[in-house]
PDB file of C-alpha atoms in Angstrom:
ATOM      1  CA  MET B   1      23.642 -67.828 -63.269  1.00 77.00           C
ATOM      2  CA  ALA B   2      21.471 -70.607 -61.849  1.00 94.00           C
ATOM      3  CA  GLU B   3      18.699 -69.886 -59.346  1.00 96.00           C
ATOM      4  CA  LEU B   4      18.576 -73.555 -58.368  1.00 98.00           C
ATOM      5  CA  VAL B   5      21.689 -75.713 -58.146  1.00 98.00           C
ATOM      6  CA  MET B   6      21.473 -79.490 -57.899  1.00 98.00           C
ATOM      7  CA  VAL B   7      24.249 -81.783 -56.670  1.00 98.00           C
ATOM      8  CA  HIS B   8      23.927 -85.456 -57.618  1.00 98.00           C
ATOM      9  CA  GLY B   9      25.153 -88.475 -55.684  1.00 96.00           C
ATOM     10  CA  ILE B  10      26.453 -91.946 -56.474  1.00 93.00           C
ATOM     11  CA  GLY B  11      25.235 -93.712 -59.600  1.00 91.00           C
ATOM     12  CA  PRO B  12      26.111 -95.121 -63.013  1.00 88.00           C
ATOM     13  CA  GLU B  13      29.033 -93.555 -64.848  1.00 84.00           C
ATOM     14  CA  GLY B  14      26.868 -93.259 -67.946  1.00 88.00           C
ATOM     15  CA  GLU B  15      24.328 -90.840 -66.438  1.00 93.00           C
ATOM     16  CA  THR B  16      24.974 -87.478 -68.073  1.00 96.00           C
ATOM     17  CA  GLU B  17      24.662 -84.033 -66.621  1.00 97.00           C
ATOM     18  CA  GLN B  18      21.762 -83.263 -68.918  1.00 97.00           C
ATOM     19  CA  GLN B  19      19.930 -86.505 -68.058  1.00 97.00           C
ATOM     20  CA  LEU B  20      20.231 -85.905 -64.298  1.00 98.00           C
ATOM     21  CA  ARG B  21      19.195 -82.251 -64.587  1.00 97.00           C
ATOM     22  CA  GLU B  22      16.146 -83.071 -66.720  1.00 97.00           C
ATOM     23  CA  ASP B  23      15.040 -85.994 -64.489  1.00 98.00           C
ATOM     24  CA  TRP B  24      15.311 -83.927 -61.312  1.00 98.00           C
ATOM     25  CA  THR B  25      13.667 -80.835 -62.864  1.00 97.00           C
ATOM     26  CA  ARG B  26      10.773 -82.819 -64.337  1.00 97.00           C
ATOM     27  CA  THR B  27      10.069 -84.549 -61.006  1.00 98.00           C
ATOM     28  CA  LEU B  28      10.364 -81.302 -59.059  1.00 98.00           C
ATOM     29  CA  ALA B  29       7.915 -79.538 -61.404  1.00 97.00           C
ATOM     30  CA  ARG B  30       5.440 -82.393 -61.116  1.00 98.00           C
ATOM     31  CA  THR B  31       5.537 -82.265 -57.311  1.00 98.00           C
ATOM     32  CA  LEU B  32       5.116 -78.502 -57.243  1.00 98.00           C
ATOM     33  CA  ARG B  33       2.124 -78.685 -59.580  1.00 98.00           C
ATOM     34  CA  ALA B  34       0.504 -81.511 -57.610  1.00 98.00           C
ATOM     35  CA  ASN B  35       0.689 -79.383 -54.482  1.00 98.00           C
ATOM     36  CA  GLY B  36      -0.824 -76.153 -55.821  1.00 97.00           C
ATOM     37  CA  HIS B  37       2.305 -74.390 -57.077  1.00 96.00           C
ATOM     38  CA  GLY B  38       1.570 -74.494 -60.785  1.00 96.00           C
ATOM     39  CA  ARG B  39       3.237 -71.124 -61.512  1.00 95.00           C
ATOM     40  CA  ALA B  40       6.572 -72.280 -60.110  1.00 94.00           C
ATOM     41  CA  ALA B  41       6.205 -75.572 -62.013  1.00 97.00           C
ATOM     42  CA  ASP B  42       5.542 -73.690 -65.238  1.00 96.00           C
ATOM     43  CA  ARG B  43       8.667 -71.594 -64.702  1.00 94.00           C
ATOM     44  CA  LEU B  44      10.687 -74.784 -64.333  1.00 95.00           C
ATOM     45  CA  ASP B  45       9.116 -76.391 -67.377  1.00 93.00           C
ATOM     46  CA  ASP B  46       9.631 -73.445 -69.701  1.00 94.00           C
ATOM     47  CA  GLY B  47      13.145 -72.622 -68.474  1.00 91.00           C
ATOM     48  CA  ALA B  48      12.257 -69.243 -66.979  1.00 94.00           C
ATOM     49  CA  LEU B  49      13.696 -70.498 -63.681  1.00 94.00           C
ATOM     50  CA  THR B  50      17.354 -71.337 -64.279  1.00 95.00           C
ATOM     51  CA  VAL B  51      18.615 -74.722 -63.105  1.00 97.00           C
ATOM     52  CA  ALA B  52      22.110 -76.192 -63.087  1.00 98.00           C
ATOM     53  CA  MET B  53      23.470 -79.610 -62.119  1.00 98.00           C
ATOM     54  CA  ALA B  54      26.870 -79.667 -60.436  1.00 98.00           C
ATOM     55  CA  TYR B  55      28.268 -82.684 -62.290  1.00 98.00           C
ATOM     56  CA  TYR B  56      31.347 -84.653 -61.220  1.00 98.00           C
ATOM     57  CA  ARG B  57      30.619 -88.262 -62.260  1.00 96.00           C
ATOM     58  CA  HIS B  58      33.337 -88.016 -64.935  1.00 95.00           C
ATOM     59  CA  LEU B  59      35.976 -87.730 -62.181  1.00 96.00           C
ATOM     60  CA  TYR B  60      35.494 -91.450 -61.454  1.00 95.00           C
ATOM     61  CA  ARG B  61      36.705 -92.549 -64.888  1.00 92.00           C
ATOM     62  CA  ASP B  62      39.700 -94.417 -63.450  1.00 92.00           C
ATOM     63  CA  TYR B  63      37.405 -96.469 -61.217  1.00 90.00           C
ATOM     64  CA  VAL B  64      34.869 -97.630 -63.795  1.00 89.00           C
ATOM     65  CA  PRO B  65      34.755-101.500 -63.973  1.00 86.00           C
ATOM     66  CA  HIS B  66      35.464-103.118 -67.359  1.00 80.00           C
ATOM     67  CA  ASP B  67      33.310-106.172 -66.777  1.00 78.00           C
ATOM     68  CA  ASP B  68      30.867-107.630 -64.267  1.00 73.00           C
ATOM     69  CA  PHE B  69      33.588-108.824 -61.912  1.00 75.00           C
ATOM     70  CA  ASP B  70      36.210-106.091 -62.313  1.00 80.00           C
ATOM     71  CA  VAL B  71      36.967-104.051 -59.174  1.00 81.00           C
ATOM     72  CA  PRO B  72      39.525-101.425 -60.265  1.00 86.00           C
ATOM     73  CA  LEU B  73      40.028 -99.814 -56.855  1.00 89.00           C
ATOM     74  CA  PRO B  74      43.470 -99.169 -55.332  1.00 91.00           C
ATOM     75  CA  PRO B  75      43.905-100.984 -52.014  1.00 90.00           C
ATOM     76  CA  PRO B  76      43.439 -97.896 -49.779  1.00 92.00           C
ATOM     77  CA  ILE B  77      40.194 -96.931 -51.532  1.00 93.00           C
ATOM     78  CA  ALA B  78      39.000-100.579 -51.395  1.00 90.00           C
ATOM     79  CA  VAL B  79      39.592-100.576 -47.617  1.00 90.00           C
ATOM     80  CA  THR B  80      37.626 -97.320 -47.243  1.00 93.00           C
ATOM     81  CA  GLY B  81      34.890 -98.833 -49.413  1.00 92.00           C
ATOM     82  CA  GLU B  82      34.724-101.803 -47.041  1.00 90.00           C
ATOM     83  CA  GLY B  83      34.164 -99.371 -44.171  1.00 92.00           C
ATOM     84  CA  VAL B  84      31.380 -97.617 -46.092  1.00 93.00           C
ATOM     85  CA  ALA B  85      29.760-101.018 -46.727  1.00 92.00           C
ATOM     86  CA  ARG B  86      29.946-101.902 -43.053  1.00 93.00           C
ATOM     87  CA  ASP B  87      28.320 -98.608 -42.088  1.00 94.00           C
ATOM     88  CA  ILE B  88      25.534 -99.110 -44.673  1.00 94.00           C
ATOM     89  CA  ILE B  89      24.716-102.550 -43.270  1.00 94.00           C
ATOM     90  CA  ASP B  90      24.736-101.061 -39.782  1.00 95.00           C
ATOM     91  CA  ASN B  91      22.321 -98.346 -40.965  1.00 94.00           C
ATOM     92  CA  ILE B  92      19.842-101.092 -41.848  1.00 94.00           C
ATOM     93  CA  ARG B  93      20.377-102.744 -38.491  1.00 95.00           C
ATOM     94  CA  ARG B  94      19.734 -99.532 -36.588  1.00 94.00           C
ATOM     95  CA  HIS B  95      16.732 -97.981 -38.355  1.00 94.00           C
ATOM     96  CA  ALA B  96      15.034-100.283 -40.868  1.00 94.00           C
ATOM     97  CA  SER B  97      11.232-100.183 -40.537  1.00 93.00           C
ATOM     98  CA  ASP B  98      10.968-103.983 -40.920  1.00 94.00           C
ATOM     99  CA  PRO B  99      12.416-105.824 -37.857  1.00 95.00           C
ATOM    100  CA  GLY B 100      13.260-108.700 -40.191  1.00 95.00           C
ATOM    101  CA  ASP B 101      15.510-106.417 -42.243  1.00 94.00           C
ATOM    102  CA  SER B 102      17.160-105.163 -39.084  1.00 96.00           C
ATOM    103  CA  ASP B 103      17.768-108.686 -37.787  1.00 96.00           C
ATOM    104  CA  GLU B 104      19.135-109.758 -41.168  1.00 95.00           C
ATOM    105  CA  ALA B 105      21.647-106.882 -41.139  1.00 95.00           C
ATOM    106  CA  ALA B 106      22.709-107.732 -37.582  1.00 96.00           C
ATOM    107  CA  ASP B 107      23.353-111.337 -38.620  1.00 95.00           C
ATOM    108  CA  ALA B 108      25.323-110.125 -41.644  1.00 92.00           C
ATOM    109  CA  LEU B 109      27.594-107.955 -39.507  1.00 92.00           C
ATOM    110  CA  GLU B 110      28.233-110.829 -37.122  1.00 92.00           C
ATOM    111  CA  GLU B 111      29.003-113.182 -40.006  1.00 90.00           C
ATOM    112  CA  LEU B 112      31.331-110.694 -41.672  1.00 87.00           C
ATOM    113  CA  SER B 113      33.224-110.034 -38.463  1.00 81.00           C
ATOM    114  CA  VAL B 114      34.184-113.710 -38.471  1.00 78.00           C
ATOM    115  CA  GLU B 115      34.879-114.189 -42.168  1.00 68.00           C
ATOM    116  CA  VAL B 116      36.681-110.997 -43.164  1.00 63.00           C
ATOM    117  CA  GLY B 117      40.404-111.046 -42.446  1.00 56.00           C
ATOM    118  CA  ALA B 118      43.255-108.773 -43.501  1.00 53.00           C
ATOM    119  CA  GLU B 119      45.272-111.740 -44.755  1.00 51.00           C
ATOM    120  CA  GLN B 120      42.854-112.098 -47.662  1.00 54.00           C
ATOM    121  CA  GLY B 121      44.040-108.871 -49.263  1.00 57.00           C
ATOM    122  CA  PRO B 122      42.126-105.594 -49.612  1.00 56.00           C
ATOM    123  CA  LEU B 123      39.854-106.525 -52.527  1.00 67.00           C
ATOM    124  CA  GLU B 124      38.526-109.858 -51.296  1.00 80.00           C
ATOM    125  CA  PRO B 125      36.923-108.431 -48.104  1.00 84.00           C
ATOM    126  CA  LEU B 126      35.250-105.746 -50.237  1.00 86.00           C
ATOM    127  CA  ARG B 127      33.865-108.447 -52.546  1.00 85.00           C
ATOM    128  CA  MET B 128      32.555-110.307 -49.517  1.00 87.00           C
ATOM    129  CA  PHE B 129      30.845-107.194 -48.189  1.00 88.00           C
ATOM    130  CA  ILE B 130      29.237-106.499 -51.544  1.00 87.00           C
ATOM    131  CA  SER B 131      28.067-110.093 -51.866  1.00 87.00           C
ATOM    132  CA  MET B 132      26.528-109.880 -48.375  1.00 88.00           C
ATOM    133  CA  MET B 133      24.877-106.540 -49.175  1.00 89.00           C
ATOM    134  CA  GLY B 134      23.307-108.052 -52.269  1.00 87.00           C
ATOM    135  CA  ARG B 135      21.508-110.611 -50.064  1.00 88.00           C
ATOM    136  CA  LEU B 136      20.050-108.044 -47.665  1.00 91.00           C
ATOM    137  CA  GLY B 137      16.421-107.198 -48.372  1.00 88.00           C
ATOM    138  CA  PRO B 138      16.534-103.386 -48.634  1.00 87.00           C
ATOM    139  CA  ILE B 139      19.634-103.460 -50.819  1.00 88.00           C
ATOM    140  CA  ALA B 140      18.622-106.445 -52.947  1.00 85.00           C
ATOM    141  CA  ARG B 141      15.311-104.777 -53.774  1.00 83.00           C
ATOM    142  CA  SER B 142      17.128-101.714 -55.053  1.00 83.00           C
ATOM    143  CA  GLY B 143      19.694-103.565 -57.136  1.00 73.00           C
ATOM    144  CA  PHE B 144      22.473-101.484 -55.522  1.00 76.00           C
ATOM    145  CA  ALA B 145      24.851-104.440 -55.206  1.00 70.00           C
ATOM    146  CA  ALA B 146      23.468-106.862 -57.752  1.00 68.00           C
ATOM    147  CA  LEU B 147      26.925-107.354 -59.296  1.00 69.00           C
ATOM    148  CA  THR B 148      30.335-107.129 -57.632  1.00 78.00           C
ATOM    149  CA  SER B 149      31.439-104.486 -60.134  1.00 81.00           C
ATOM    150  CA  THR B 150      28.284-102.384 -59.643  1.00 82.00           C
ATOM    151  CA  GLY B 151      28.492-102.479 -55.882  1.00 85.00           C
ATOM    152  CA  ALA B 152      32.243-101.794 -55.879  1.00 85.00           C
ATOM    153  CA  PHE B 153      31.826 -98.828 -58.223  1.00 87.00           C
ATOM    154  CA  HIS B 154      29.058 -97.314 -56.070  1.00 89.00           C
ATOM    155  CA  LEU B 155      30.972 -97.792 -52.853  1.00 90.00           C
ATOM    156  CA  GLY B 156      34.139 -96.715 -54.626  1.00 92.00           C
ATOM    157  CA  GLN B 157      32.604 -93.342 -55.471  1.00 94.00           C
ATOM    158  CA  VAL B 158      32.164 -92.585 -51.769  1.00 95.00           C
ATOM    159  CA  ALA B 159      35.598 -93.974 -50.898  1.00 94.00           C
ATOM    160  CA  ALA B 160      37.350 -92.155 -53.736  1.00 95.00           C
ATOM    161  CA  TYR B 161      35.798 -88.858 -52.696  1.00 96.00           C
ATOM    162  CA  LEU B 162      37.360 -89.313 -49.272  1.00 96.00           C
ATOM    163  CA  ASP B 163      40.733 -90.695 -50.407  1.00 96.00           C
ATOM    164  CA  ASP B 164      41.416 -89.131 -53.814  1.00 97.00           C
ATOM    165  CA  GLU B 165      42.003 -85.364 -53.539  1.00 98.00           C
ATOM    166  CA  ARG B 166      41.579 -84.955 -57.297  1.00 98.00           C
ATOM    167  CA  VAL B 167      38.022 -86.288 -57.037  1.00 97.00           C
ATOM    168  CA  ARG B 168      37.238 -84.354 -53.869  1.00 98.00           C
ATOM    169  CA  GLU B 169      38.472 -81.011 -55.087  1.00 98.00           C
ATOM    170  CA  GLY B 170      36.977 -81.530 -58.517  1.00 98.00           C
ATOM    171  CA  ALA B 171      33.519 -82.229 -57.065  1.00 98.00           C
ATOM    172  CA  ILE B 172      33.724 -79.218 -54.733  1.00 98.00           C
ATOM    173  CA  GLU B 173      34.863 -76.946 -57.554  1.00 98.00           C
ATOM    174  CA  ALA B 174      32.073 -78.208 -59.815  1.00 98.00           C
ATOM    175  CA  THR B 175      29.553 -77.214 -57.119  1.00 98.00           C
ATOM    176  CA  LEU B 176      30.999 -73.814 -56.342  1.00 98.00           C
ATOM    177  CA  ALA B 177      31.226 -73.003 -60.041  1.00 97.00           C
ATOM    178  CA  ARG B 178      27.442 -73.356 -60.270  1.00 97.00           C
ATOM    179  CA  VAL B 179      26.543 -71.242 -57.214  1.00 97.00           C
ATOM    180  CA  THR B 180      26.231 -67.546 -58.030  1.00 96.00           C
ATOM    181  CA  PRO B 181      24.723 -64.502 -56.234  1.00 95.00           C
ATOM    182  CA  ASP B 182      21.444 -65.399 -58.045  1.00 95.00           C
ATOM    183  CA  THR B 183      21.295 -68.881 -56.483  1.00 97.00           C
ATOM    184  CA  LYS B 184      18.330 -69.269 -54.178  1.00 97.00           C
ATOM    185  CA  ALA B 185      18.687 -72.913 -53.217  1.00 98.00           C
ATOM    186  CA  VAL B 186      20.994 -75.933 -53.454  1.00 98.00           C
ATOM    187  CA  LEU B 187      19.438 -79.408 -53.671  1.00 98.00           C
ATOM    188  CA  ALA B 188      21.824 -82.252 -52.830  1.00 98.00           C
ATOM    189  CA  HIS B 189      21.372 -86.032 -52.835  1.00 98.00           C
ATOM    190  CA  SER B 190      23.398 -88.910 -51.446  1.00 96.00           C
ATOM    191  CA  LEU B 191      27.147 -88.309 -51.724  1.00 97.00           C
ATOM    192  CA  GLY B 192      26.191 -84.919 -53.134  1.00 98.00           C
ATOM    193  CA  THR B 193      25.196 -83.868 -49.619  1.00 98.00           C
ATOM    194  CA  VAL B 194      28.777 -84.446 -48.478  1.00 98.00           C
ATOM    195  CA  VAL B 195      30.058 -82.490 -51.476  1.00 98.00           C
ATOM    196  CA  ALA B 196      27.611 -79.654 -50.800  1.00 98.00           C
ATOM    197  CA  TYR B 197      28.465 -79.566 -47.068  1.00 98.00           C
ATOM    198  CA  GLU B 198      32.164 -79.117 -47.799  1.00 98.00           C
ATOM    199  CA  ALA B 199      31.692 -76.786 -50.787  1.00 98.00           C
ATOM    200  CA  LEU B 200      29.304 -74.423 -49.030  1.00 98.00           C
ATOM    201  CA  HIS B 201      31.750 -73.956 -46.168  1.00 98.00           C
ATOM    202  CA  ARG B 202      33.934 -72.222 -48.771  1.00 98.00           C
ATOM    203  CA  LEU B 203      31.108 -70.020 -50.011  1.00 97.00           C
ATOM    204  CA  ASP B 204      31.665 -66.283 -49.443  1.00 95.00           C
ATOM    205  CA  GLN B 205      28.087 -65.122 -50.184  1.00 95.00           C
ATOM    206  CA  PRO B 206      24.646 -65.665 -48.628  1.00 97.00           C
ATOM    207  CA  LEU B 207      22.671 -68.754 -49.664  1.00 98.00           C
ATOM    208  CA  PRO B 208      18.977 -68.821 -48.634  1.00 98.00           C
ATOM    209  CA  LEU B 209      18.408 -72.605 -48.631  1.00 98.00           C
ATOM    210  CA  LEU B 210      20.083 -76.011 -48.699  1.00 98.00           C
ATOM    211  CA  VAL B 211      17.948 -79.146 -49.004  1.00 98.00           C
ATOM    212  CA  THR B 212      19.702 -82.493 -48.481  1.00 98.00           C
ATOM    213  CA  PHE B 213      18.119 -85.908 -48.947  1.00 98.00           C
ATOM    214  CA  GLY B 214      19.322 -89.498 -48.782  1.00 97.00           C
ATOM    215  CA  SER B 215      22.402 -88.238 -46.947  1.00 97.00           C
ATOM    216  CA  PRO B 216      25.339 -90.276 -45.620  1.00 96.00           C
ATOM    217  CA  LEU B 217      26.541 -87.266 -43.600  1.00 95.00           C
ATOM    218  CA  GLY B 218      27.311 -88.722 -40.212  1.00 89.00           C
ATOM    219  CA  LEU B 219      28.282 -92.258 -41.310  1.00 89.00           C
ATOM    220  CA  ARG B 220      29.902 -93.176 -38.049  1.00 82.00           C
ATOM    221  CA  SER B 221      33.171 -94.908 -38.817  1.00 79.00           C
ATOM    222  CA  ILE B 222      33.988 -93.480 -42.236  1.00 86.00           C
ATOM    223  CA  ILE B 223      32.574 -90.105 -43.164  1.00 92.00           C
ATOM    224  CA  ARG B 224      31.733 -88.177 -40.010  1.00 91.00           C
ATOM    225  CA  GLY B 225      35.276 -87.789 -38.738  1.00 91.00           C
ATOM    226  CA  ARG B 226      36.667 -86.963 -42.186  1.00 94.00           C
ATOM    227  CA  LEU B 227      34.328 -84.141 -43.123  1.00 95.00           C
ATOM    228  CA  ARG B 228      35.906 -80.767 -43.638  1.00 96.00           C
ATOM    229  CA  PRO B 229      35.816 -78.587 -41.614  1.00 95.00           C
ATOM    230  CA  GLN B 230      35.593 -80.115 -38.154  1.00 94.00           C
ATOM    231  CA  PRO B 231      33.758 -80.037 -35.823  1.00 93.00           C
ATOM    232  CA  LEU B 232      30.435 -80.365 -37.636  1.00 95.00           C
ATOM    233  CA  ARG B 233      28.579 -77.104 -38.120  1.00 96.00           C
ATOM    234  CA  SER B 234      26.404 -75.406 -40.694  1.00 98.00           C
ATOM    235  CA  PRO B 235      28.126 -73.312 -43.375  1.00 98.00           C
ATOM    236  CA  ALA B 236      28.534 -69.721 -42.206  1.00 97.00           C
ATOM    237  CA  HIS B 237      26.652 -68.053 -45.087  1.00 97.00           C
ATOM    238  CA  LEU B 238      23.774 -70.542 -45.202  1.00 98.00           C
ATOM    239  CA  LYS B 239      20.424 -69.258 -43.909  1.00 98.00           C
ATOM    240  CA  ARG B 240      18.323 -72.444 -43.781  1.00 98.00           C
ATOM    241  CA  TRP B 241      19.112 -76.184 -44.042  1.00 98.00           C
ATOM    242  CA  VAL B 242      16.389 -78.828 -44.419  1.00 98.00           C
ATOM    243  CA  ASN B 243      17.370 -82.519 -44.327  1.00 98.00           C
ATOM    244  CA  VAL B 244      15.029 -85.278 -45.533  1.00 98.00           C
ATOM    245  CA  ALA B 245      15.359 -89.029 -44.901  1.00 98.00           C
ATOM    246  CA  ASP B 246      13.565 -92.327 -45.479  1.00 97.00           C
ATOM    247  CA  ARG B 247      14.313 -94.743 -42.683  1.00 94.00           C
ATOM    248  CA  ASP B 248      14.600 -97.587 -45.213  1.00 94.00           C
ATOM    249  CA  ASP B 249      17.131 -95.681 -47.324  1.00 95.00           C
ATOM    250  CA  PHE B 250      20.249 -97.686 -46.503  1.00 93.00           C
ATOM    251  CA  ILE B 251      22.587 -94.774 -47.386  1.00 94.00           C
ATOM    252  CA  VAL B 252      21.013 -92.520 -44.720  1.00 95.00           C
ATOM    253  CA  ALA B 253      23.465 -92.365 -41.869  1.00 93.00           C
ATOM    254  CA  THR B 254      21.070 -91.061 -39.208  1.00 94.00           C
ATOM    255  CA  LEU B 255      17.463 -90.034 -38.867  1.00 95.00           C
ATOM    256  CA  ARG B 256      18.569 -87.367 -36.380  1.00 95.00           C
ATOM    257  CA  LEU B 257      21.282 -85.434 -38.202  1.00 96.00           C
ATOM    258  CA  ARG B 258      20.510 -82.375 -36.113  1.00 96.00           C
ATOM    259  CA  LYS B 259      21.821 -84.141 -32.956  1.00 95.00           C
ATOM    260  CA  LEU B 260      25.316 -84.312 -34.469  1.00 95.00           C
ATOM    261  CA  PHE B 261      25.539 -80.512 -34.715  1.00 96.00           C
ATOM    262  CA  PRO B 262      25.990 -77.929 -31.958  1.00 95.00           C
ATOM    263  CA  GLU B 263      22.917 -77.186 -29.863  1.00 94.00           C
ATOM    264  CA  ASP B 264      23.026 -73.498 -30.805  1.00 95.00           C
ATOM    265  CA  ASP B 265      23.074 -74.254 -34.570  1.00 96.00           C
ATOM    266  CA  ALA B 266      19.937 -72.445 -35.755  1.00 95.00           C
ATOM    267  CA  VAL B 267      20.382 -73.256 -39.448  1.00 98.00           C
ATOM    268  CA  LEU B 268      19.931 -77.066 -39.667  1.00 98.00           C
ATOM    269  CA  GLU B 269      16.362 -78.069 -38.895  1.00 97.00           C
ATOM    270  CA  ARG B 270      15.080 -81.341 -37.498  1.00 96.00           C
ATOM    271  CA  THR B 271      15.125 -84.082 -40.180  1.00 98.00           C
ATOM    272  CA  ARG B 272      11.897 -84.537 -42.141  1.00 98.00           C
ATOM    273  CA  ARG B 273      10.977 -88.173 -42.648  1.00 97.00           C
ATOM    274  CA  VAL B 274       9.354 -89.547 -45.788  1.00 97.00           C
ATOM    275  CA  SER B 275       8.237 -92.952 -47.073  1.00 95.00           C
ATOM    276  CA  ASN B 276       9.577 -93.628 -50.563  1.00 95.00           C
ATOM    277  CA  ARG B 277       8.686 -96.621 -52.636  1.00 88.00           C
ATOM    278  CA  ASP B 278      10.099 -99.838 -51.242  1.00 83.00           C
ATOM    279  CA  PHE B 279      11.989-100.952 -54.334  1.00 84.00           C
ATOM    280  CA  ASP B 280      14.308 -97.923 -54.388  1.00 88.00           C
ATOM    281  CA  PRO B 281      13.975 -95.663 -51.314  1.00 93.00           C
ATOM    282  CA  HIS B 282      17.323 -94.028 -52.048  1.00 94.00           C
ATOM    283  CA  ALA B 283      16.444 -92.683 -55.524  1.00 94.00           C
ATOM    284  CA  ALA B 284      16.711 -88.897 -55.924  1.00 97.00           C
ATOM    285  CA  THR B 285      13.470 -88.735 -57.880  1.00 97.00           C
ATOM    286  CA  GLU B 286      11.671 -90.612 -55.091  1.00 97.00           C
ATOM    287  CA  TYR B 287      12.694 -87.883 -52.644  1.00 98.00           C
ATOM    288  CA  LEU B 288      11.779 -85.148 -55.100  1.00 98.00           C
ATOM    289  CA  SER B 289       8.324 -86.701 -55.431  1.00 98.00           C
ATOM    290  CA  ARG B 290       7.663 -85.976 -51.721  1.00 98.00           C
ATOM    291  CA  TRP B 291       6.211 -82.638 -50.659  1.00 98.00           C
ATOM    292  CA  GLU B 292       8.324 -82.724 -47.499  1.00 98.00           C
ATOM    293  CA  THR B 293      11.386 -82.348 -49.743  1.00 98.00           C
ATOM    294  CA  VAL B 294       9.969 -79.774 -52.131  1.00 98.00           C
ATOM    295  CA  GLU B 295       7.908 -77.594 -49.775  1.00 98.00           C
ATOM    296  CA  PRO B 296      10.913 -75.530 -48.536  1.00 97.00           C
ATOM    297  CA  LEU B 297      11.591 -74.576 -52.172  1.00 95.00           C
ATOM    298  CA  ALA B 298       8.035 -73.529 -53.035  1.00 93.00           C
ATOM    299  CA  GLU B 299       8.143 -70.042 -51.499  1.00 84.00           C
ATOM    300  CA  LEU B 300      11.567 -69.332 -53.027  1.00 89.00           C
ATOM    301  CA  LEU B 301      10.674 -70.489 -56.513  1.00 84.00           C
TER     302      LEU B 301
END
């Protein structure tokens, strides 16, 4: 019977449900307290306000690498992962704050268009994309693709959600199982924003608030056209949707998510922009440290 439901995104297989819930809750309470909402922070700290993490990381067990160079992805998922990687690099090209980062990404896309060929097999192009990503400033600073296995596993989580119905349905079910009539808000990060989008379209009860941050919703060639349902629209029982993005977060598909939705959609608001720390602008706790992310929750909590 959680009042606040959290939906995590991509990350290490070893991160537990409890660890994620405690990290998010601790950061959220600190941000509330720093902005004059000590009572709500106290309720989080002492457990009076119930919090649940919709956890689905265990569903990726078959895709966990066994060593630093292992890429245990079936060919179709590897191909989808390559498309995700291409879109991520294009994100940097389109909206990085540093023109040098943008130029570097443009050069990478041009280089990859020449070097990547289908005759190399499905895994080798993915390895090339991950290697290239690891040399790009915004990604290299975060460590996202420091090793082939790490990068492949992170990209594979997005690709497997799209291609493996067991993963997709399991993640959606994990989310819906946490949302009850007592739930006031859902907080979703990264791939969790895709999970929440699809799950909440199946919700048959009112939900006051959805906050998404670091979202790949709208990745042009891979995710946007494969979201369910189509065309894009806010979930029917959702009352308010706030999206938050850092322009240097390479996972963020667009800084203008609202423009992808119908003009008469009165639920999704204009994206709020934040500036996270440069070394990991995609981190969930970075977003939860920003008042722009937490402010919509304050009056509900």
